């Protein structure tokens, strides 16, 4: 869709042309937003809270002429996941896309066992990628994303060099933020 090329990444259009329906976005995430908007506005679907999707039963779908272009008023639309509640997180990520949010700030604060084993990261990153969401984190969560038990032996260079020594202990060290491989490993 040519009208989207110069727009922000979350702009989208919903149009009909004859018997054809066009849902297009300036990015894959925006195309997803177009689809959710169409489902809401034209078919009566709704998602008031995470995990509570309302999808009406319909035998036939009829829509009239559509010609809508939408662009969000704010570039960043973030949901802060604090406190982190493991059982709710995947439903919240799914709901975020339906609400046209584009970033999540995930604060690790309790139940670090699943973080340190990589379980949360391994389940979370694919769901974030699937929806094109951005992941933002806080500095005190570094070891949740690169747990020393998993990474230090194979990649000691991922950890800060302090006083000529690298330490896997979060109380004594941090990540080596000047190492580009660290950023690549953390990125979704």
Tab-separated table of C-alpha atoms in Angstrom:
chain	number	residue	atom	x	y	z
A	1	UNK	CA	0.000	0.000	0.000
A	2	UNK	CA	1.788	3.119	-1.262
A	3	UNK	CA	0.081	5.462	1.219
A	4	UNK	CA	1.835	3.698	4.105
A	5	UNK	CA	5.435	4.013	2.914
A	6	UNK	CA	6.091	7.391	4.548
A	7	UNK	CA	4.023	6.722	7.664
A	8	UNK	CA	5.139	5.541	11.066
A	9	UNK	CA	5.635	1.771	11.434
A	10	UNK	CA	2.278	1.158	13.140
A	11	UNK	CA	0.087	2.873	10.509
A	12	UNK	CA	-2.423	0.671	8.704
A	13	UNK	CA	-5.319	0.716	6.234
A	14	UNK	CA	-8.548	-1.239	5.960
A	15	UNK	CA	-10.177	-0.963	2.536
A	16	UNK	CA	-12.583	-2.719	0.256
A	17	UNK	CA	-12.204	-2.732	-3.494
A	18	UNK	CA	-15.134	-4.445	-5.100
A	19	UNK	CA	-15.379	-7.873	-3.482
A	20	UNK	CA	-11.843	-7.680	-2.085
A	21	UNK	CA	-10.795	-6.734	1.412
A	22	UNK	CA	-7.401	-5.101	1.933
A	23	UNK	CA	-5.792	-5.133	5.383
A	24	UNK	CA	-2.309	-3.632	5.133
A	25	UNK	CA	0.245	-2.173	7.482
A	26	UNK	CA	3.466	-0.215	7.263
A	27	UNK	CA	5.038	-3.138	9.163
A	28	UNK	CA	4.015	-6.728	9.913
A	29	UNK	CA	2.909	-5.574	13.378
A	30	UNK	CA	0.717	-2.872	11.810
A	31	UNK	CA	-0.868	-5.460	9.505
A	32	UNK	CA	-1.748	-7.450	12.635
A	33	UNK	CA	-3.302	-4.293	14.119
A	34	UNK	CA	-5.354	-3.868	10.936
A	35	UNK	CA	-6.683	-7.390	11.293
A	36	UNK	CA	-7.615	-6.925	14.958
A	37	UNK	CA	-9.261	-3.578	14.183
A	38	UNK	CA	-11.286	-5.153	11.387
A	39	UNK	CA	-12.405	-7.965	13.703
A	40	UNK	CA	-13.462	-5.420	16.350
A	41	UNK	CA	-15.109	-2.794	14.162
A	42	UNK	CA	-16.759	-5.013	11.566
A	43	UNK	CA	-17.402	-8.351	13.263
A	44	UNK	CA	-17.964	-7.309	16.883
A	45	UNK	CA	-15.011	-9.127	18.415
A	46	UNK	CA	-13.615	-7.788	21.656
A	47	UNK	CA	-10.884	-8.381	24.189
A	48	UNK	CA	-11.496	-6.322	27.300
A	49	UNK	CA	-8.939	-8.136	29.434
A	50	UNK	CA	-6.198	-10.682	28.793
A	51	UNK	CA	-7.585	-14.137	28.060
A	52	UNK	CA	-11.210	-13.009	27.751
A	53	UNK	CA	-11.776	-12.902	23.986
A	54	UNK	CA	-15.308	-12.304	22.748
A	55	UNK	CA	-15.914	-13.711	19.277
A	56	UNK	CA	-19.533	-13.685	18.101
A	57	UNK	CA	-20.925	-16.676	16.233
A	58	UNK	CA	-21.911	-15.718	12.706
A	59	UNK	CA	-23.285	-17.758	9.828
A	60	UNK	CA	-22.509	-15.077	7.289
A	61	UNK	CA	-20.273	-12.019	7.204
A	62	UNK	CA	-21.283	-8.963	5.234
A	63	UNK	CA	-19.364	-5.741	5.183
A	64	UNK	CA	-19.969	-2.525	3.377
A	65	UNK	CA	-17.491	-0.240	1.706
A	66	UNK	CA	-14.469	0.438	3.891
A	67	UNK	CA	-11.791	3.087	3.508
A	68	UNK	CA	-9.960	3.664	6.785
A	69	UNK	CA	-6.390	4.676	7.487
A	70	UNK	CA	-5.151	4.771	11.059
A	71	UNK	CA	-1.973	5.972	12.620
A	72	UNK	CA	-1.367	5.948	16.383
A	73	UNK	CA	-1.014	9.256	18.214
A	74	UNK	CA	1.905	7.943	20.262
A	75	UNK	CA	4.956	6.134	18.897
A	76	UNK	CA	5.393	4.069	22.073
A	77	UNK	CA	2.463	2.298	23.684
A	78	UNK	CA	3.868	0.238	26.526
A	79	UNK	CA	2.531	-2.181	29.100
A	80	UNK	CA	4.680	-2.526	32.199
A	81	UNK	CA	4.615	-6.081	33.504
A	82	UNK	CA	5.167	-5.461	37.187
A	83	UNK	CA	4.900	-7.460	39.181
A	84	UNK	CA	5.894	-10.221	36.822
A	85	UNK	CA	3.308	-12.985	37.229
A	86	UNK	CA	4.353	-16.016	35.253
A	87	UNK	CA	0.858	-17.495	34.840
A	88	UNK	CA	-0.535	-14.280	33.280
A	89	UNK	CA	2.296	-13.154	31.024
A	90	UNK	CA	1.506	-15.045	27.794
A	91	UNK	CA	-2.137	-13.935	27.908
A	92	UNK	CA	-0.989	-10.357	28.514
A	93	UNK	CA	1.359	-10.451	25.500
A	94	UNK	CA	-1.452	-11.733	23.267
A	95	UNK	CA	-3.813	-9.041	24.598
A	96	UNK	CA	-1.227	-6.290	24.049
A	97	UNK	CA	-1.265	-6.805	20.273
A	98	UNK	CA	-5.067	-6.761	20.272
A	99	UNK	CA	-4.943	-3.394	22.066
A	100	UNK	CA	-2.370	-2.094	19.550
A	101	UNK	CA	0.334	-1.734	22.200
A	102	UNK	CA	3.802	-2.096	20.739
A	103	UNK	CA	6.239	-2.578	23.604
A	104	UNK	CA	6.459	-4.316	26.919
A	105	UNK	CA	8.646	-3.489	29.865
A	106	UNK	CA	9.265	-6.654	31.787
A	107	UNK	CA	10.504	-6.265	35.334
A	108	UNK	CA	11.900	-9.325	37.025
A	109	UNK	CA	11.089	-9.106	40.669
A	110	UNK	CA	10.277	-12.508	42.082
A	111	UNK	CA	10.195	-16.187	41.149
A	112	UNK	CA	13.643	-15.948	39.550
A	113	UNK	CA	14.142	-19.720	39.290
A	114	UNK	CA	12.286	-19.966	35.946
A	115	UNK	CA	14.167	-16.870	34.700
A	116	UNK	CA	17.538	-18.273	35.592
A	117	UNK	CA	16.824	-21.600	33.915
A	118	UNK	CA	15.885	-19.736	30.733
A	119	UNK	CA	12.351	-21.124	30.798
A	120	UNK	CA	10.639	-17.743	30.777
A	121	UNK	CA	12.933	-16.321	28.127
A	122	UNK	CA	12.488	-19.377	25.905
A	123	UNK	CA	8.681	-19.148	26.121
A	124	UNK	CA	8.474	-15.358	26.029
A	125	UNK	CA	10.696	-14.372	23.102
A	126	UNK	CA	8.784	-16.408	20.472
A	127	UNK	CA	5.470	-14.871	21.580
A	128	UNK	CA	6.921	-11.353	21.443
A	129	UNK	CA	8.454	-11.966	18.001
A	130	UNK	CA	5.238	-13.496	16.638
A	131	UNK	CA	3.414	-10.222	17.340
A	132	UNK	CA	6.268	-7.877	16.391
A	133	UNK	CA	6.349	-6.316	19.862
A	134	UNK	CA	9.396	-4.587	21.303
A	135	UNK	CA	10.880	-5.817	24.548
A	136	UNK	CA	12.281	-3.314	26.973
A	137	UNK	CA	13.954	-4.223	30.208
A	138	UNK	CA	15.563	-2.641	33.171
A	139	UNK	CA	19.252	-2.869	34.037
A	140	UNK	CA	18.698	-4.862	37.178
A	141	UNK	CA	17.183	-7.608	35.020
A	142	UNK	CA	20.355	-8.321	33.036
A	143	UNK	CA	21.115	-11.600	34.768
A	144	UNK	CA	17.549	-12.772	34.203
A	145	UNK	CA	18.218	-12.619	30.446
A	146	UNK	CA	21.788	-13.929	30.564
A	147	UNK	CA	21.968	-16.128	33.662
A	148	UNK	CA	25.571	-16.762	34.718
A	149	UNK	CA	24.820	-20.436	35.422
A	150	UNK	CA	24.006	-20.888	31.744
A	151	UNK	CA	26.429	-18.447	30.072
A	152	UNK	CA	29.490	-17.759	32.230
A	153	UNK	CA	31.426	-20.979	31.569
A	154	UNK	CA	31.054	-20.789	27.777
A	155	UNK	CA	31.064	-16.965	27.432
A	156	UNK	CA	32.914	-15.250	30.286
A	157	UNK	CA	33.373	-12.275	27.922
A	158	UNK	CA	29.645	-11.544	28.342
A	159	UNK	CA	30.372	-10.422	31.907
A	160	UNK	CA	32.032	-7.197	33.043
A	161	UNK	CA	35.760	-7.041	33.580
A	162	UNK	CA	36.215	-5.463	37.004
A	163	UNK	CA	39.687	-5.144	38.508
A	164	UNK	CA	41.051	-7.451	35.818
A	165	UNK	CA	38.601	-10.219	36.709
A	166	UNK	CA	35.230	-11.446	35.408
A	167	UNK	CA	32.729	-12.663	37.996
A	168	UNK	CA	29.511	-14.668	37.515
A	169	UNK	CA	28.121	-13.339	40.820
A	170	UNK	CA	25.378	-10.704	40.284
A	171	UNK	CA	26.378	-9.119	43.597
A	172	UNK	CA	29.925	-8.520	42.370
A	173	UNK	CA	29.549	-7.984	38.644
A	174	UNK	CA	27.368	-6.991	35.721
A	175	UNK	CA	27.183	-7.716	32.023
A	176	UNK	CA	29.812	-6.389	29.652
A	177	UNK	CA	27.674	-3.820	27.833
A	178	UNK	CA	30.457	-2.913	25.425
A	179	UNK	CA	30.365	-6.452	23.990
A	180	UNK	CA	28.040	-6.450	20.927
A	181	UNK	CA	27.410	-10.185	21.393
A	182	UNK	CA	25.675	-9.421	24.701
A	183	UNK	CA	23.148	-7.170	22.985
A	184	UNK	CA	22.595	-9.755	20.234
A	185	UNK	CA	21.963	-12.496	22.782
A	186	UNK	CA	19.467	-10.398	24.759
A	187	UNK	CA	17.529	-9.027	21.781
A	188	UNK	CA	14.252	-10.788	20.942
